[in-house]
Coordinates of C-alpha atoms and ligand atoms in Angstrom, one line a residue:
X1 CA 3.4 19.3 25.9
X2 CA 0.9 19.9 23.0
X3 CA -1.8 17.4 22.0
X4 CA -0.3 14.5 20.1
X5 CA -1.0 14.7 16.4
X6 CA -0.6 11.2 14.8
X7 CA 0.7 10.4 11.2
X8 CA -3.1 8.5 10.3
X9 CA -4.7 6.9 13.2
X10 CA -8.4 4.9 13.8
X11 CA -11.0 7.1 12.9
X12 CA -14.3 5.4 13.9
X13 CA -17.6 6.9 12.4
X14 CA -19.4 9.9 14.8
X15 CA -22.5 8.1 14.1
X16 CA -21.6 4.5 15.9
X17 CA -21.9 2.3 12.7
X18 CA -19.5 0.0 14.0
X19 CA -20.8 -0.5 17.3
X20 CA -23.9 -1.4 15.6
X21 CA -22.8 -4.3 13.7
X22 CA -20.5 -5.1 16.5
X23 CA -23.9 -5.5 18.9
X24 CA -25.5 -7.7 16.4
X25 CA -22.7 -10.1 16.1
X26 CA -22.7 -10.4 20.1
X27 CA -26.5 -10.2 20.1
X28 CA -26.6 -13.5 18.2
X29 CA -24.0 -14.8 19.8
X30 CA -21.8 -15.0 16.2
X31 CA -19.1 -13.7 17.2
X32 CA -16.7 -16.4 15.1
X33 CA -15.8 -18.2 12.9
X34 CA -17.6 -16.5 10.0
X35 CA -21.3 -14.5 9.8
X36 CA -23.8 -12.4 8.3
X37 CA -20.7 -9.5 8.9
X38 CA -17.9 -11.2 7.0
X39 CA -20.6 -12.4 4.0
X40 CA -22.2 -8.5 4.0
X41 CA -18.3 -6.7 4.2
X42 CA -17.5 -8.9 1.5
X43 CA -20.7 -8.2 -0.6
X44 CA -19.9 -4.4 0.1
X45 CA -16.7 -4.1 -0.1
X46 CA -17.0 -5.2 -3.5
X47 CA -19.5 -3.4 -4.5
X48 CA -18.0 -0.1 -3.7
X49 CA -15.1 -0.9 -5.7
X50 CA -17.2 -2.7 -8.4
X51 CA -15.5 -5.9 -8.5
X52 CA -17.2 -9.4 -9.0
X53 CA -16.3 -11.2 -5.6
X54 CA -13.9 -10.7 -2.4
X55 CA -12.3 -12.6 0.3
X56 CA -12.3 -11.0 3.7
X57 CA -8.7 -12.0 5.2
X58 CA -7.1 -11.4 8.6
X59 CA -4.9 -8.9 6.8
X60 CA -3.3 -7.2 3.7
X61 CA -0.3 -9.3 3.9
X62 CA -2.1 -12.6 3.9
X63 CA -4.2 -11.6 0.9
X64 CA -0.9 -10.8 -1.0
X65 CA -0.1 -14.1 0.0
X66 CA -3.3 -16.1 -1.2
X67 CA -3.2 -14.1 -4.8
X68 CA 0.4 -14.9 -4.9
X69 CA -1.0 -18.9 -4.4
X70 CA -3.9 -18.5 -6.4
X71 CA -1.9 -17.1 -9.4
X72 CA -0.2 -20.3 -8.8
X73 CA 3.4 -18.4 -8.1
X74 CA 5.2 -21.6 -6.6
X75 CA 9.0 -21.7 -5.7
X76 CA 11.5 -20.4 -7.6
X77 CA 9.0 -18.9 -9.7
X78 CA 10.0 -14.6 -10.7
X79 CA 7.5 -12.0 -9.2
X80 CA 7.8 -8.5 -10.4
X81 CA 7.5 -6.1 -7.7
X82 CA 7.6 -2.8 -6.8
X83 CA 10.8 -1.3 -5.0
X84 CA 9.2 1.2 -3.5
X85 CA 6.9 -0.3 -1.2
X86 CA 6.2 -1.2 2.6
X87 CA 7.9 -4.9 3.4
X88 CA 4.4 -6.5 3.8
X89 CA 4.2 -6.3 -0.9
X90 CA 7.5 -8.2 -0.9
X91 CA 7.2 -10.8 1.9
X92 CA 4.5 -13.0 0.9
X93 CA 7.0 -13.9 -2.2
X94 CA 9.0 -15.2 -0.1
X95 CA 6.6 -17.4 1.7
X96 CA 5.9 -19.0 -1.3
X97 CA 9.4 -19.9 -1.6
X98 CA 9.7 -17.5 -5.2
X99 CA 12.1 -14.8 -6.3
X100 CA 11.1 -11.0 -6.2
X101 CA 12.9 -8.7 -8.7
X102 CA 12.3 -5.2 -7.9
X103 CA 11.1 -2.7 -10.1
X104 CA 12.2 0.9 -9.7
X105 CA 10.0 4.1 -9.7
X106 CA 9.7 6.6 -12.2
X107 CA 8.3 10.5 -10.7
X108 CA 5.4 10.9 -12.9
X109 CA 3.6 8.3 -10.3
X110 CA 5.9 7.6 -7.9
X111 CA 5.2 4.1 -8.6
X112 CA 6.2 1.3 -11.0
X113 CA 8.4 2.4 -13.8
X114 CA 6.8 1.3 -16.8
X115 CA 10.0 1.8 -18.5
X116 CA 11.6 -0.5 -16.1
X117 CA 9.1 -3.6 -16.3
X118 CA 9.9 -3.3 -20.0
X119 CA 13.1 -4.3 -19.3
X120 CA 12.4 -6.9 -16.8
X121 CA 10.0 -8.6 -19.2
X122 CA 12.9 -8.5 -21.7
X123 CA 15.2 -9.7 -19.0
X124 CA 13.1 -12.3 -17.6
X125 CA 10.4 -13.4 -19.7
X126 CA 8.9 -16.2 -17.8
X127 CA 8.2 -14.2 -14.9
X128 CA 5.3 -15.7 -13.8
X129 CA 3.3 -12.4 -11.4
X130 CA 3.4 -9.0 -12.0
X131 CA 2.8 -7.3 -8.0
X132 CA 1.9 -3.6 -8.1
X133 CA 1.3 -1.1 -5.8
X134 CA -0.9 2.3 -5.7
X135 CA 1.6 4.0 -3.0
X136 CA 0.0 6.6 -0.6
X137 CA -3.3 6.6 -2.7
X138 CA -1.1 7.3 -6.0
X139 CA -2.3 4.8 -8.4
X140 CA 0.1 3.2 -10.9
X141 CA -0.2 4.3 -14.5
X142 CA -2.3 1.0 -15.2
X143 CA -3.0 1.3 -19.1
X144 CA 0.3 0.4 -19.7
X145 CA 1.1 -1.9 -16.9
X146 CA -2.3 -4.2 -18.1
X147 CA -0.8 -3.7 -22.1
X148 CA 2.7 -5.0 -21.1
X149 CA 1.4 -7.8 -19.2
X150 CA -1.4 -8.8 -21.4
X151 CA 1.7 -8.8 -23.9
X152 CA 3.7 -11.0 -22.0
X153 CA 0.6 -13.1 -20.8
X154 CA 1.7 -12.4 -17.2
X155 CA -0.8 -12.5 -14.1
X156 CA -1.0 -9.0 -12.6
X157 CA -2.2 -8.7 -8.9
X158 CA -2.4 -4.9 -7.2
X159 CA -1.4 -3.8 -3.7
X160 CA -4.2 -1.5 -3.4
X161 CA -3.9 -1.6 0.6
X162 CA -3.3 2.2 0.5
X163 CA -5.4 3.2 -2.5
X164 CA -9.2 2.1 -1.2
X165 CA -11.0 5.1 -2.3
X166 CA -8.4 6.2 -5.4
X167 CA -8.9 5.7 -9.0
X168 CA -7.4 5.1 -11.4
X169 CA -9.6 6.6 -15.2
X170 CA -12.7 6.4 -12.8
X171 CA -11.9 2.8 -12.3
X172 CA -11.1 1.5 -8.7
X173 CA -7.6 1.1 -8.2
X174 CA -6.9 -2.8 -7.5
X175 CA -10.0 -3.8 -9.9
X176 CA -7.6 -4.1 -12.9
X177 CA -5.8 -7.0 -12.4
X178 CA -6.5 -10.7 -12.0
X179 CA -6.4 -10.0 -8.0
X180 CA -6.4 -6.6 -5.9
X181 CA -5.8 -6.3 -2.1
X182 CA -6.9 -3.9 0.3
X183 CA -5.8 -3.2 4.4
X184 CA -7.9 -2.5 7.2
X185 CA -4.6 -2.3 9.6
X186 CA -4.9 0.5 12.2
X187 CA -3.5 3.1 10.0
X188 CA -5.0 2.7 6.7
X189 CA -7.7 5.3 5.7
X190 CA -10.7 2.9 7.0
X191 CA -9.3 0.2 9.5
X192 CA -11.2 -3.2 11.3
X193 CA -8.7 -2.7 13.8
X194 CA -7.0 -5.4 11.8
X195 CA -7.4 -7.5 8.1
X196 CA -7.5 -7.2 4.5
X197 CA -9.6 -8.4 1.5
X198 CA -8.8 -10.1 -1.7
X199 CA -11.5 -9.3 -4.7
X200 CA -11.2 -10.7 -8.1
X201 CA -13.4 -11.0 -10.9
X202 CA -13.1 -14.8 -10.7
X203 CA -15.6 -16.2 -8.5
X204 CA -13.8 -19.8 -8.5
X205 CA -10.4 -18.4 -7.3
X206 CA -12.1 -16.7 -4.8
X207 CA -13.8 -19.8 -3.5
X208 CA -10.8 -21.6 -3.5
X209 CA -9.1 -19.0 -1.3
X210 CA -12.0 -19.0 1.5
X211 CA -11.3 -22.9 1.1
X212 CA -7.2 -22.3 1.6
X213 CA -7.8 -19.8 4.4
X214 CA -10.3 -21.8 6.5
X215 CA -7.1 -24.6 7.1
X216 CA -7.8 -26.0 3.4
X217 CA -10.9 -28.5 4.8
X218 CA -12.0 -30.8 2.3
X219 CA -16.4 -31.6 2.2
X220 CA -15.9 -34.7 4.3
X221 CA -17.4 -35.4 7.5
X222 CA -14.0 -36.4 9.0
X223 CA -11.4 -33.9 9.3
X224 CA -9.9 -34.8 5.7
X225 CA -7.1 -32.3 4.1
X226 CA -5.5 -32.9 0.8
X227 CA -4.0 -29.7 0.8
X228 CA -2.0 -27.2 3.1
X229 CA -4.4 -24.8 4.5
X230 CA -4.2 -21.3 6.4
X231 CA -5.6 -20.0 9.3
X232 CA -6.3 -16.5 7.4
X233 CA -9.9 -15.4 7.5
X234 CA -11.7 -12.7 9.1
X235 CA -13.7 -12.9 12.3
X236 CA -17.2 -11.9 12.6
X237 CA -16.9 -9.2 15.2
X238 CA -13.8 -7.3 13.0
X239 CA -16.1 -7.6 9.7
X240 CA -18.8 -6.0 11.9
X241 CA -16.2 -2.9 12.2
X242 CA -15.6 -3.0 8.5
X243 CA -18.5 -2.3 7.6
X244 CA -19.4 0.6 9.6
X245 CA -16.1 1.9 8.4
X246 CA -16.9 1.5 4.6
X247 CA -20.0 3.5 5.6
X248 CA -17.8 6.5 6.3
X249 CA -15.2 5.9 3.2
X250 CA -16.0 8.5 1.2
X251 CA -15.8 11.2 4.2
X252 CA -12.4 9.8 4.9
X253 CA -11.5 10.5 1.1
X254 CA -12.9 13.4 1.1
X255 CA -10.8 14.7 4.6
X256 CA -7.3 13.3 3.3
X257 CA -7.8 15.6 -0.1
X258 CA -8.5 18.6 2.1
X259 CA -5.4 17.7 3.9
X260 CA -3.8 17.4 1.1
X261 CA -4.8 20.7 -0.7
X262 CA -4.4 22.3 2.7
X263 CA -0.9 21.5 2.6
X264 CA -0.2 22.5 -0.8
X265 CA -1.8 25.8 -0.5
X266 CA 0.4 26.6 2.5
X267 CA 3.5 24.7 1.8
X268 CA 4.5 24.4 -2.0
X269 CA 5.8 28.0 -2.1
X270 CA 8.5 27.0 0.0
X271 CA 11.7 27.0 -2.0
X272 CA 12.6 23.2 -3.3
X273 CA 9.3 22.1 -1.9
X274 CA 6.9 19.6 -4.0
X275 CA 4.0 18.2 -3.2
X276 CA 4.0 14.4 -3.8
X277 CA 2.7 14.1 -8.0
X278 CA -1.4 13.7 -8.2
X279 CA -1.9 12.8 -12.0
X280 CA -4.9 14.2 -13.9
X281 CA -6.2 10.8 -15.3
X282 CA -6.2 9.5 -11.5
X283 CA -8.7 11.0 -8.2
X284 CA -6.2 10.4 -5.2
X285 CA -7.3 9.2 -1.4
X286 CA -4.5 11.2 -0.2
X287 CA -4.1 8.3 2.6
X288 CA -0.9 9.9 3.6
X289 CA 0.0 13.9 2.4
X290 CA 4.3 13.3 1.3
X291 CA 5.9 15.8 0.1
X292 CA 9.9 15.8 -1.4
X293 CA 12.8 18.4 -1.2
X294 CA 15.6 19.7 -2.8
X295 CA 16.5 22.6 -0.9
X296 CA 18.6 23.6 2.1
X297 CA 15.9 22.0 4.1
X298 CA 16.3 17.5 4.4
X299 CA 13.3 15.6 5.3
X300 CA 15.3 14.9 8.5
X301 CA 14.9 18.7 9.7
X302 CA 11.1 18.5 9.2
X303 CA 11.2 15.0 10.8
X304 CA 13.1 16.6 14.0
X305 CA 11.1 19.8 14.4
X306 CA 7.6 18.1 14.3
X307 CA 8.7 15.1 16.5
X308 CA 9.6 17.8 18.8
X309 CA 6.4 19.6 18.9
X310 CA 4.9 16.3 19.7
X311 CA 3.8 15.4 16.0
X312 CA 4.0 12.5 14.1
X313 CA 6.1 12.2 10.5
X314 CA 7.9 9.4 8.3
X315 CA 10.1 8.6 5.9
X316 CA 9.1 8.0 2.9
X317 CA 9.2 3.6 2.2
X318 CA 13.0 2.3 2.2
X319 CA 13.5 0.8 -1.0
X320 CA 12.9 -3.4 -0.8
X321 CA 16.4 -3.5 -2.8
X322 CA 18.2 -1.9 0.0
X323 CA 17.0 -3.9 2.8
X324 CA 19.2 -6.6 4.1
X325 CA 17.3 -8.9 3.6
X326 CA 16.1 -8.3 0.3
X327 CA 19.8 -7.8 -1.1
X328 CA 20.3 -10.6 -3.0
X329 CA 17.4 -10.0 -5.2
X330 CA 17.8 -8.2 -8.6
X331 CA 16.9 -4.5 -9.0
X332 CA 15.6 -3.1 -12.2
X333 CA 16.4 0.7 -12.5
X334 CA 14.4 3.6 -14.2
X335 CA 17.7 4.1 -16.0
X336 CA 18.9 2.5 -18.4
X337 CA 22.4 2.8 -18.4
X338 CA 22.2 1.9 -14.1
X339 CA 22.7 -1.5 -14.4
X340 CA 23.5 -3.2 -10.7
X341 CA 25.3 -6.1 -9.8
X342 CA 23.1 -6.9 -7.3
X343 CA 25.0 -4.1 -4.6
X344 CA 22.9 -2.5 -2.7
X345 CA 23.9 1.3 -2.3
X346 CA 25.0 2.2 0.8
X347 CA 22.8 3.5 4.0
X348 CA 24.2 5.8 6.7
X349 CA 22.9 3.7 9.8
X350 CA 22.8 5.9 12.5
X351 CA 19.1 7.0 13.8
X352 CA 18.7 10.0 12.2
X353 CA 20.0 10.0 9.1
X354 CA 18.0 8.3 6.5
X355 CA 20.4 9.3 3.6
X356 CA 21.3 7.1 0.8
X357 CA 24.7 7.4 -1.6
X358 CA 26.3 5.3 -4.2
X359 CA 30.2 4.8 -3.4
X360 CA 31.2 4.9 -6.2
X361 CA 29.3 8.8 -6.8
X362 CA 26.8 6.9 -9.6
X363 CA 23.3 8.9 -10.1
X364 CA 21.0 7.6 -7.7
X365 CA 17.7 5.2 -9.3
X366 CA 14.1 7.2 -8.9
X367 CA 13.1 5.3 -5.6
X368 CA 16.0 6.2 -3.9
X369 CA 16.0 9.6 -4.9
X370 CA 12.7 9.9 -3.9
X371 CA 13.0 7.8 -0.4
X372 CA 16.2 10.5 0.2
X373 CA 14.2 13.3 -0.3
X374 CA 10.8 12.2 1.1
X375 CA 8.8 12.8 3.6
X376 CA 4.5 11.6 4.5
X377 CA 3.3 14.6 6.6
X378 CA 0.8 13.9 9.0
X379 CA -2.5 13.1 7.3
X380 CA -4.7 12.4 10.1
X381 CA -8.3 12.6 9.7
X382 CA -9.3 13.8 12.8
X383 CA -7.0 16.7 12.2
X384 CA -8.3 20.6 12.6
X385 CA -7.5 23.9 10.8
X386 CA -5.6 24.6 13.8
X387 CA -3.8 21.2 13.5
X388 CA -2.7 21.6 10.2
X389 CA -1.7 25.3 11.2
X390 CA 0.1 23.9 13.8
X391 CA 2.1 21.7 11.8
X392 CA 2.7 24.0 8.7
X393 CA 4.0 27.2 11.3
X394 CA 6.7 24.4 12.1
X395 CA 7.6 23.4 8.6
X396 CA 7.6 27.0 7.5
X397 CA 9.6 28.2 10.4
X398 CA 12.7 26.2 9.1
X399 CA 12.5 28.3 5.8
X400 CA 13.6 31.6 7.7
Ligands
PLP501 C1 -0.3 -1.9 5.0 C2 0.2 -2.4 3.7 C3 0.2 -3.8 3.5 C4 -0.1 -4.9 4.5 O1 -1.4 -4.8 5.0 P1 -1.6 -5.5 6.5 O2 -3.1 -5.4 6.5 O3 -1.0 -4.6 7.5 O4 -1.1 -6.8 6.5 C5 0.7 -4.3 2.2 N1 1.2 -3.4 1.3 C6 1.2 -2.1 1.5 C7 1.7 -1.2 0.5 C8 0.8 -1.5 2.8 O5 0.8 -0.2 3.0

């Protein structure tokens, strides 16, 4: 069997950053609760992204969770979100008890429609969040995302947990907001092995979310709570990780856009082929390299002849508004005209199919469209030439 090639796995710095900072924590015994590594990941984190202060979390999802609580979304309260997404955007609503209502694509960024969030302000005005996401690196068209919900006086928190390193108008995606998240799960373009970070501009918010995520302890010498509190911040030794990791950032960035070109200079003359859409007012950190089709080809036969070769692929996100559990929740098209009553479309279950159809034959919204056609090609960083040869010989062999 050939080497494995993974979809984007841990990629730890040649020069042993992380080791370094890892020593230093067990040197000085401070390995937890907190430390010089989760005060200095903090401090550098938000730096690099140039944002006033930053929470270092035990992941993504639980910083989602502790902006959703700091923008004081409460239940029953209406969070715009994203349909195209990963399930970890979406769930934190509903541990807070409030109501998603997804937001469709459009294909300009593969991300929120901004035609669509128009109509779910008009819709449902007292929305209380606005959650986007920068999908794949792709960052959201943010002008007009910040306009609309400076108009409607709506807090705006950002997903950025697979855009660290992409920008949006030279500003870092998940800076534009009143909170941004970022992931250091296994698979994300730098990685702690496990956690997250929550930056905003206000420093107060952020205290009060070290305060929530340290069990919500109030300055007493007895063990005195007066409010809920969370067990959700990140350890000493996994900070030390973080920021050897951030030390190598740019190199990472750097790696995904070759991947990325590489792919495109060998792949997008394939007939119905397109590379996944990298706007001009936006620098990309091509986390994961998708591409969609329209041809003969399906995402399935690329999917099938790479797992076979002993390479790693996936489908593009499934859609939050066609997951079971999400199916009760309103769904804002790109379209006008598509107007749902809350049904789902239809999913052909078995294994290897991930086709989607209306029954009734109706034009299918952007995010499903694009989540039928899609496909994230493996964007591993510690891919070679000969790798990526490897894997485009396969895809190019089912042209023939
Ligand atoms: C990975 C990811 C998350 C969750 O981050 P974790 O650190 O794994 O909890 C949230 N949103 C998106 C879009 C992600 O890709």
């Amino acid at each position: 069997m050939s080497e494995k090639i993974w979809l984007s796995s841990p990629h730890m710095s040649d020069e042993g950053y992380e080791m370094e900072y890892i020593k230093e924590a067990f040197d000085t015994n401070w390995i937890a609760p907190l430390g010089t590594n989760v005060n200095m990941f903090e401090k550098e984190l938000a730096a690099k992204v140039g944002v006033g202060h930053a929470a270092a979390l035990s992941s993504g999802t639980a910083a989602i969770h502790m902006a959703l609580k700091a923008a004081g979304v409460e239940e029953g309260d209406i969070v715009f979100c994203p349909t195209l997404t990963f399930s970890a955007t979406a769930n934190p609503i509903m541990y807070q008890k409030a109501v998603p209502v997804f937001i469709d694509s459009d294909y300009e960024t593969w991300n929120m429609s901004t035609e669509a969030l128009e109509r779910a302000f008009e819709k449902y005005p007292k929305v209380k969040a606005v959650l986007v996401v920068h999908l794949y690196g792709l960052s959201a068209d943010m002008d007009k995302i910040v306009e609309l919900c400076k108009k409607y006086n709506v807090i705006l928190i950002e997903d950025a947990a697979e855009s660290l390193g992409s920008y949006y108008k030279g500003k870092h995606t998940g800076t534009f907001g009143d909170y941004g998240i970022f992931s250091f799960n296994g698979n994300k373009i730098i990685t702690t092995s496990g956690g997250g970070m929550l930056v905003s501009y206000n420093e107060e918010r952020i205290a009060k979310v070290r305060f929530w995520s340290t069990q919500a302890r109030d300055q007493a010498r007895h063990y005195q709570h007066s409010e809920v509190g969370f067990n959700y911040r990140m350890s000493n030794v996994v900070a030390g990780i973080g920021r050897g990791q951030l030390k190598v950032l740019d190199k990472r960035v750097e790696k995904k856009n070759y991947i990325y070109e590489f792919y495109k200079r060998e792949l997008e003359q394939l007939e119905g082929l397109e590379m996944m859409p990298i706007n001009e007012w936006s620098t990309s950190n091509c986390w994961l390299s998708c591409i969609t089709l329209s041809g003969h080809v399906k995402p399935i036969d690329i999917m099938l002849a790479l797992e076979k070769e002993n390479i790693e692929c996936r489908p593009v996100w499934k859609p939050m508004h066609m997951q079971p559990i999400f199916k009760d929740y309103d769904f804002v098209s790109h379209y006008e005209d598509d107007v749902r009553e809350f049904v789902p479309a239809s999913t052909d279950e078995t294994i290897n199919s991930i086709a989607v159809k209306h029954e009734d034959g109706k034009q299918l919204s952007v995010s499903e469209d694009i989540f039928n056609r899609g496909i994230c090609l493996p964007s591993d960083t510690k891919m070679t030439d000969e790798d990526l040869n490897r894997v485009c010989k396969i895809i190019k062999g089912l042209w023939v």
